Amino acid sequence: MLENFFGQVLKKLREERGISQENLGHNSGLDRTYISLLERGLRVPTIVTLFKLAKVLDKKPSEIISLLENLNENSD
Amino acid sequence: MLENFFGQVLKKLREERGISQENLGHNSGLDRTYISLLERGLRVPTIVTLFKLAKVLDKKPSEIISLLENLNENSD
DNA sequence: CACCACAACGGACTATAGTCTGCAATAAAA
DNA sequence: TTTTATTGCAGACTATAGTCCGTTGTGGTG
């Protein structure tokens, strides 16, 4: 389920910033369609990609991972 | 340089626990040679793999990422 | 209605994460 | 010296991260 949790968190953070997938992709050096895949839980990023996304979203990578830990605890 | 930093951190945490690459690989469901590649900075893990490793190393994934952030700040 | 911005989605692709086998190098122990 | 445990490393492989180009669906807005 970790893929889905990451997707949910990413979408939430992106929408909080009020930017489009297109914009997030462009500013993080990633493809527009790949952002879409991530948010739908169809891909899981490497930690390098995590750092790129975090920078644009103005969050620490570790903060994003923390959110995943919380969701992950109450899952199995 | 993020790959190298991750490798350094991984090796340090593994040695602190006093376990071999073989043991870490086996207990995290990853290949022994892949642990070796990670520690030498020749591969970068996905966040799913990060969670697997963190569990065996008895660390929160976010703690490991935090260590990377610290190394990464003082690099460029 | 037509138009526009945005996201879902498909397919075909390239790059790289991760596996598996096996051998060489090292160091520590017997 | 021989044995044992551990890691480096090469090569060939499979699985999946990530790109690129295009089309479809949807919800505003003029």
CSV table of C-alpha atoms (C1' of nucleotides) in Angstrom, one decimal:
chain,number,residue,atom,x,y,z
A,1,MET,CA,0.0,0.0,0.0
A,2,LEU,CA,3.0,2.3,0.3
A,3,GLU,CA,2.6,3.4,-3.3
A,4,ASN,CA,-0.9,4.5,-2.7
A,5,PHE,CA,0.1,6.4,0.5
A,6,PHE,CA,2.8,8.2,-1.3
A,7,GLY,CA,0.4,9.1,-4.1
A,8,GLN,CA,-2.1,10.5,-1.6
A,9,VAL,CA,0.5,12.5,0.2
A,10,LEU,CA,2.0,13.9,-3.0
A,11,LYS,CA,-1.4,15.0,-4.3
A,12,LYS,CA,-2.3,16.6,-1.0
A,13,LEU,CA,1.0,18.6,-0.8
A,14,ARG,CA,0.7,19.6,-4.4
A,15,GLU,CA,-2.8,20.8,-4.1
A,16,GLU,CA,-1.9,22.7,-0.9
A,17,ARG,CA,0.6,24.6,-2.9
A,18,GLY,CA,-2.0,25.2,-5.6
A,19,ILE,CA,0.1,24.0,-8.5
A,20,SER,CA,-0.7,21.7,-11.4
A,21,GLN,CA,0.9,18.3,-12.1
A,22,GLU,CA,2.4,20.0,-15.2
A,23,ASN,CA,4.0,22.7,-13.1
A,24,LEU,CA,5.3,20.3,-10.4
A,25,GLY,CA,6.8,18.1,-13.1
A,26,HIS,CA,8.5,21.0,-14.9
A,27,ASN,CA,9.9,22.5,-11.8
A,28,SER,CA,11.2,19.2,-10.4
A,29,GLY,CA,12.6,18.1,-13.8
A,30,LEU,CA,10.2,15.2,-14.0
A,31,ASP,CA,7.6,14.3,-16.6
A,32,ARG,CA,4.0,15.5,-16.3
A,33,THR,CA,2.7,12.0,-16.9
A,34,TYR,CA,5.0,10.5,-14.3
A,35,ILE,CA,3.6,12.9,-11.6
A,36,SER,CA,0.2,11.5,-12.6
A,37,LEU,CA,1.5,7.9,-12.2
A,38,LEU,CA,2.9,8.7,-8.8
A,39,GLU,CA,-0.3,10.3,-7.5
A,40,ARG,CA,-2.3,7.3,-8.7
A,41,GLY,CA,0.0,4.9,-6.9
A,42,LEU,CA,1.3,3.3,-10.1
A,43,ARG,CA,4.9,4.2,-9.5
A,44,VAL,CA,7.1,4.5,-6.5
A,45,PRO,CA,10.0,7.1,-6.5
A,46,THR,CA,13.6,6.6,-5.7
A,47,ILE,CA,15.0,8.7,-2.9
A,48,VAL,CA,16.7,11.0,-5.5
A,49,THR,CA,13.2,11.7,-7.0
A,50,LEU,CA,11.8,12.2,-3.5
A,51,PHE,CA,14.4,15.0,-2.9
A,52,LYS,CA,13.5,16.7,-6.2
A,53,LEU,CA,9.8,16.7,-5.4
A,54,ALA,CA,10.3,17.8,-1.9
A,55,LYS,CA,12.3,20.8,-3.0
A,56,VAL,CA,9.5,22.1,-5.2
A,57,LEU,CA,6.9,21.4,-2.6
A,58,ASP,CA,9.0,23.3,0.0
A,59,LYS,CA,9.1,20.4,2.4
A,60,LYS,CA,12.0,18.4,3.9
A,61,PRO,CA,12.2,14.9,2.3
A,62,SER,CA,12.1,13.4,5.8
A,63,GLU,CA,8.9,15.2,6.6
A,64,ILE,CA,7.2,13.6,3.6
A,65,ILE,CA,8.6,10.2,4.7
A,66,SER,CA,7.2,10.8,8.2
A,67,LEU,CA,3.7,11.3,6.7
A,68,LEU,CA,4.1,7.9,5.1
A,69,GLU,CA,5.2,6.2,8.3
A,70,ASN,CA,2.1,7.5,10.0
A,71,LEU,CA,-0.2,6.1,7.3
A,72,ASN,CA,1.8,2.9,7.2
A,73,GLU,CA,1.5,2.1,10.9
A,74,ASN,CA,-2.3,2.0,10.9
A,75,SER,CA,-2.5,-0.2,7.8
A,76,ASP,CA,-1.6,-3.8,8.6
B,1,MET,CA,26.3,12.8,-4.5
B,2,LEU,CA,23.2,11.5,-2.9
B,3,GLU,CA,24.0,8.0,-3.8
B,4,ASN,CA,27.3,8.2,-2.1
B,5,PHE,CA,25.8,9.7,1.0
B,6,PHE,CA,23.1,7.0,1.2
B,7,GLY,CA,25.8,4.4,0.9
B,8,GLN,CA,27.9,5.9,3.7
B,9,VAL,CA,24.9,6.1,6.0
B,10,LEU,CA,23.7,2.6,5.2
B,11,LYS,CA,27.2,1.1,5.8
B,12,LYS,CA,27.5,3.0,9.1
B,13,LEU,CA,24.1,1.9,10.4
B,14,ARG,CA,24.8,-1.7,9.3
B,15,GLU,CA,28.1,-1.8,11.1
B,16,GLU,CA,26.7,-0.2,14.2
B,17,ARG,CA,24.3,-3.2,14.3
B,18,GLY,CA,27.2,-5.5,13.8
B,19,ILE,CA,25.6,-7.5,11.0
B,20,SER,CA,27.0,-8.5,7.6
B,21,GLN,CA,25.7,-7.4,4.2
B,22,GLU,CA,24.6,-11.0,3.7
B,23,ASN,CA,22.5,-10.9,6.9
B,24,LEU,CA,21.0,-7.5,6.1
B,25,GLY,CA,20.2,-8.6,2.6
B,26,HIS,CA,18.5,-11.8,3.8
B,27,ASN,CA,16.5,-10.1,6.6
B,28,SER,CA,15.3,-7.3,4.3
B,29,GLY,CA,14.5,-9.6,1.4
B,30,LEU,CA,17.1,-8.0,-0.8
B,31,ASP,CA,20.1,-9.5,-2.6
B,32,ARG,CA,23.5,-9.5,-0.9
B,33,THR,CA,25.2,-8.0,-3.9
B,34,TYR,CA,22.7,-5.3,-4.1
B,35,ILE,CA,23.5,-4.2,-0.5
B,36,SER,CA,27.1,-4.0,-1.7
B,37,LEU,CA,26.1,-1.8,-4.7
B,38,LEU,CA,24.1,0.5,-2.4
B,39,GLU,CA,26.9,0.9,0.1
B,40,ARG,CA,29.3,1.7,-2.7
B,41,GLY,CA,26.9,4.4,-4.1
B,42,LEU,CA,26.3,2.5,-7.3
B,43,ARG,CA,22.6,2.2,-6.8
B,44,VAL,CA,19.9,4.4,-5.2
B,45,PRO,CA,16.9,2.7,-3.5
B,46,THR,CA,13.2,3.4,-4.0
B,47,ILE,CA,11.3,4.4,-0.9
B,48,VAL,CA,9.9,0.9,-0.7
B,49,THR,CA,13.4,-0.5,-0.4
B,50,LEU,CA,14.3,2.3,2.1
B,51,PHE,CA,11.4,1.0,4.3
B,52,LYS,CA,12.6,-2.6,4.1
B,53,LEU,CA,16.2,-1.7,5.1
B,54,ALA,CA,15.1,0.7,7.9
B,55,LYS,CA,13.0,-2.1,9.5
B,56,VAL,CA,16.0,-4.4,9.8
B,57,LEU,CA,18.3,-1.6,10.9
B,58,ASP,CA,15.7,-0.7,13.6
B,59,LYS,CA,15.5,2.9,12.4
B,60,LYS,CA,12.6,5.1,11.2
B,61,PRO,CA,12.9,5.6,7.4
B,62,SER,CA,12.5,9.4,8.1
B,63,GLU,CA,15.5,9.2,10.4
B,64,ILE,CA,17.7,7.8,7.7
B,65,ILE,CA,16.5,10.5,5.2
B,66,SER,CA,17.3,13.1,7.8
B,67,LEU,CA,20.9,12.0,7.9
B,68,LEU,CA,21.0,12.4,4.2
B,69,GLU,CA,19.6,15.9,4.4
B,70,ASN,CA,22.3,16.9,6.8
B,71,LEU,CA,25.0,15.5,4.5
B,72,ASN,CA,23.4,17.0,1.5
B,73,GLU,CA,23.2,20.6,2.8
B,74,ASN,CA,26.9,20.9,3.3
B,75,SER,CA,27.8,19.6,-0.2
B,76,ASP,CA,27.0,22.2,-2.9
C,1,DC,C1',-22.5,25.9,-27.4
C,2,DA,C1',-17.2,26.5,-27.9
C,3,DC,C1',-13.0,27.0,-25.5
C,4,DC,C1',-9.5,26.3,-22.0
C,5,DA,C1',-6.9,24.2,-18.3
C,6,DC,C1',-6.2,20.2,-16.1
C,7,DA,C1',-5.8,15.3,-15.2
C,8,DA,C1',-6.4,10.3,-16.6
C,9,DC,C1',-4.7,7.1,-19.6
C,10,DG,C1',-2.4,4.2,-23.4
C,11,DG,C1',1.6,2.6,-25.8
C,12,DA,C1',6.2,2.4,-26.9
C,13,DC,C1',10.2,3.5,-25.4
C,14,DT,C1',15.0,4.3,-22.4
C,15,DA,C1',17.3,4.2,-18.0
C,16,DT,C1',18.2,2.2,-13.9
C,17,DA,C1',16.7,-0.6,-9.7
C,18,DG,C1',17.3,-5.1,-8.1
C,19,DT,C1',18.5,-10.5,-8.9
C,20,DC,C1',21.5,-14.4,-9.5
C,21,DT,C1',25.8,-17.0,-10.2
C,22,DG,C1',30.2,-17.3,-9.6
C,23,DC,C1',34.9,-16.0,-8.7
C,24,DA,C1',38.8,-13.1,-6.6
C,25,DA,C1',40.7,-10.6,-2.5
C,26,DT,C1',41.2,-9.8,2.3
C,27,DA,C1',41.6,-10.7,7.0
C,28,DA,C1',40.9,-13.3,10.9
C,29,DA,C1',41.0,-17.5,13.0
C,30,DA,C1',42.5,-22.8,13.5
D,1,DT,C1',49.4,-23.1,5.8
D,2,DT,C1',44.5,-24.1,5.4
D,3,DT,C1',39.9,-22.8,6.5
D,4,DT,C1',36.1,-19.7,7.2
D,5,DA,C1',33.6,-15.3,7.0
D,6,DT,C1',33.0,-11.3,4.6
D,7,DT,C1',33.0,-8.1,0.8
D,8,DG,C1',34.2,-6.5,-4.1
D,9,DC,C1',33.2,-7.2,-8.5
D,10,DA,C1',31.8,-8.8,-13.3
D,11,DG,C1',28.3,-10.2,-16.5
D,12,DA,C1',23.9,-11.3,-17.9
D,13,DC,C1',19.6,-11.0,-16.7
D,14,DT,C1',14.4,-9.3,-15.1
D,15,DA,C1',11.5,-5.8,-13.1
D,16,DT,C1',10.2,-1.3,-12.7
D,17,DA,C1',11.3,3.8,-12.6
D,18,DG,C1',10.9,7.6,-15.6
D,19,DT,C1',10.2,9.8,-20.6
D,20,DC,C1',7.7,11.2,-24.6
D,21,DC,C1',3.8,11.7,-27.7
D,22,DG,C1',-0.6,11.7,-28.2
D,23,DT,C1',-5.8,11.2,-27.2
D,24,DT,C1',-9.9,11.2,-24.1
D,25,DG,C1',-12.7,13.0,-20.3
D,26,DT,C1',-14.2,16.6,-17.2
D,27,DG,C1',-15.3,20.8,-15.0
D,28,DG,C1',-15.2,25.6,-15.4
D,29,DT,C1',-15.9,30.0,-18.1
D,30,DG,C1',-17.0,33.3,-22.1
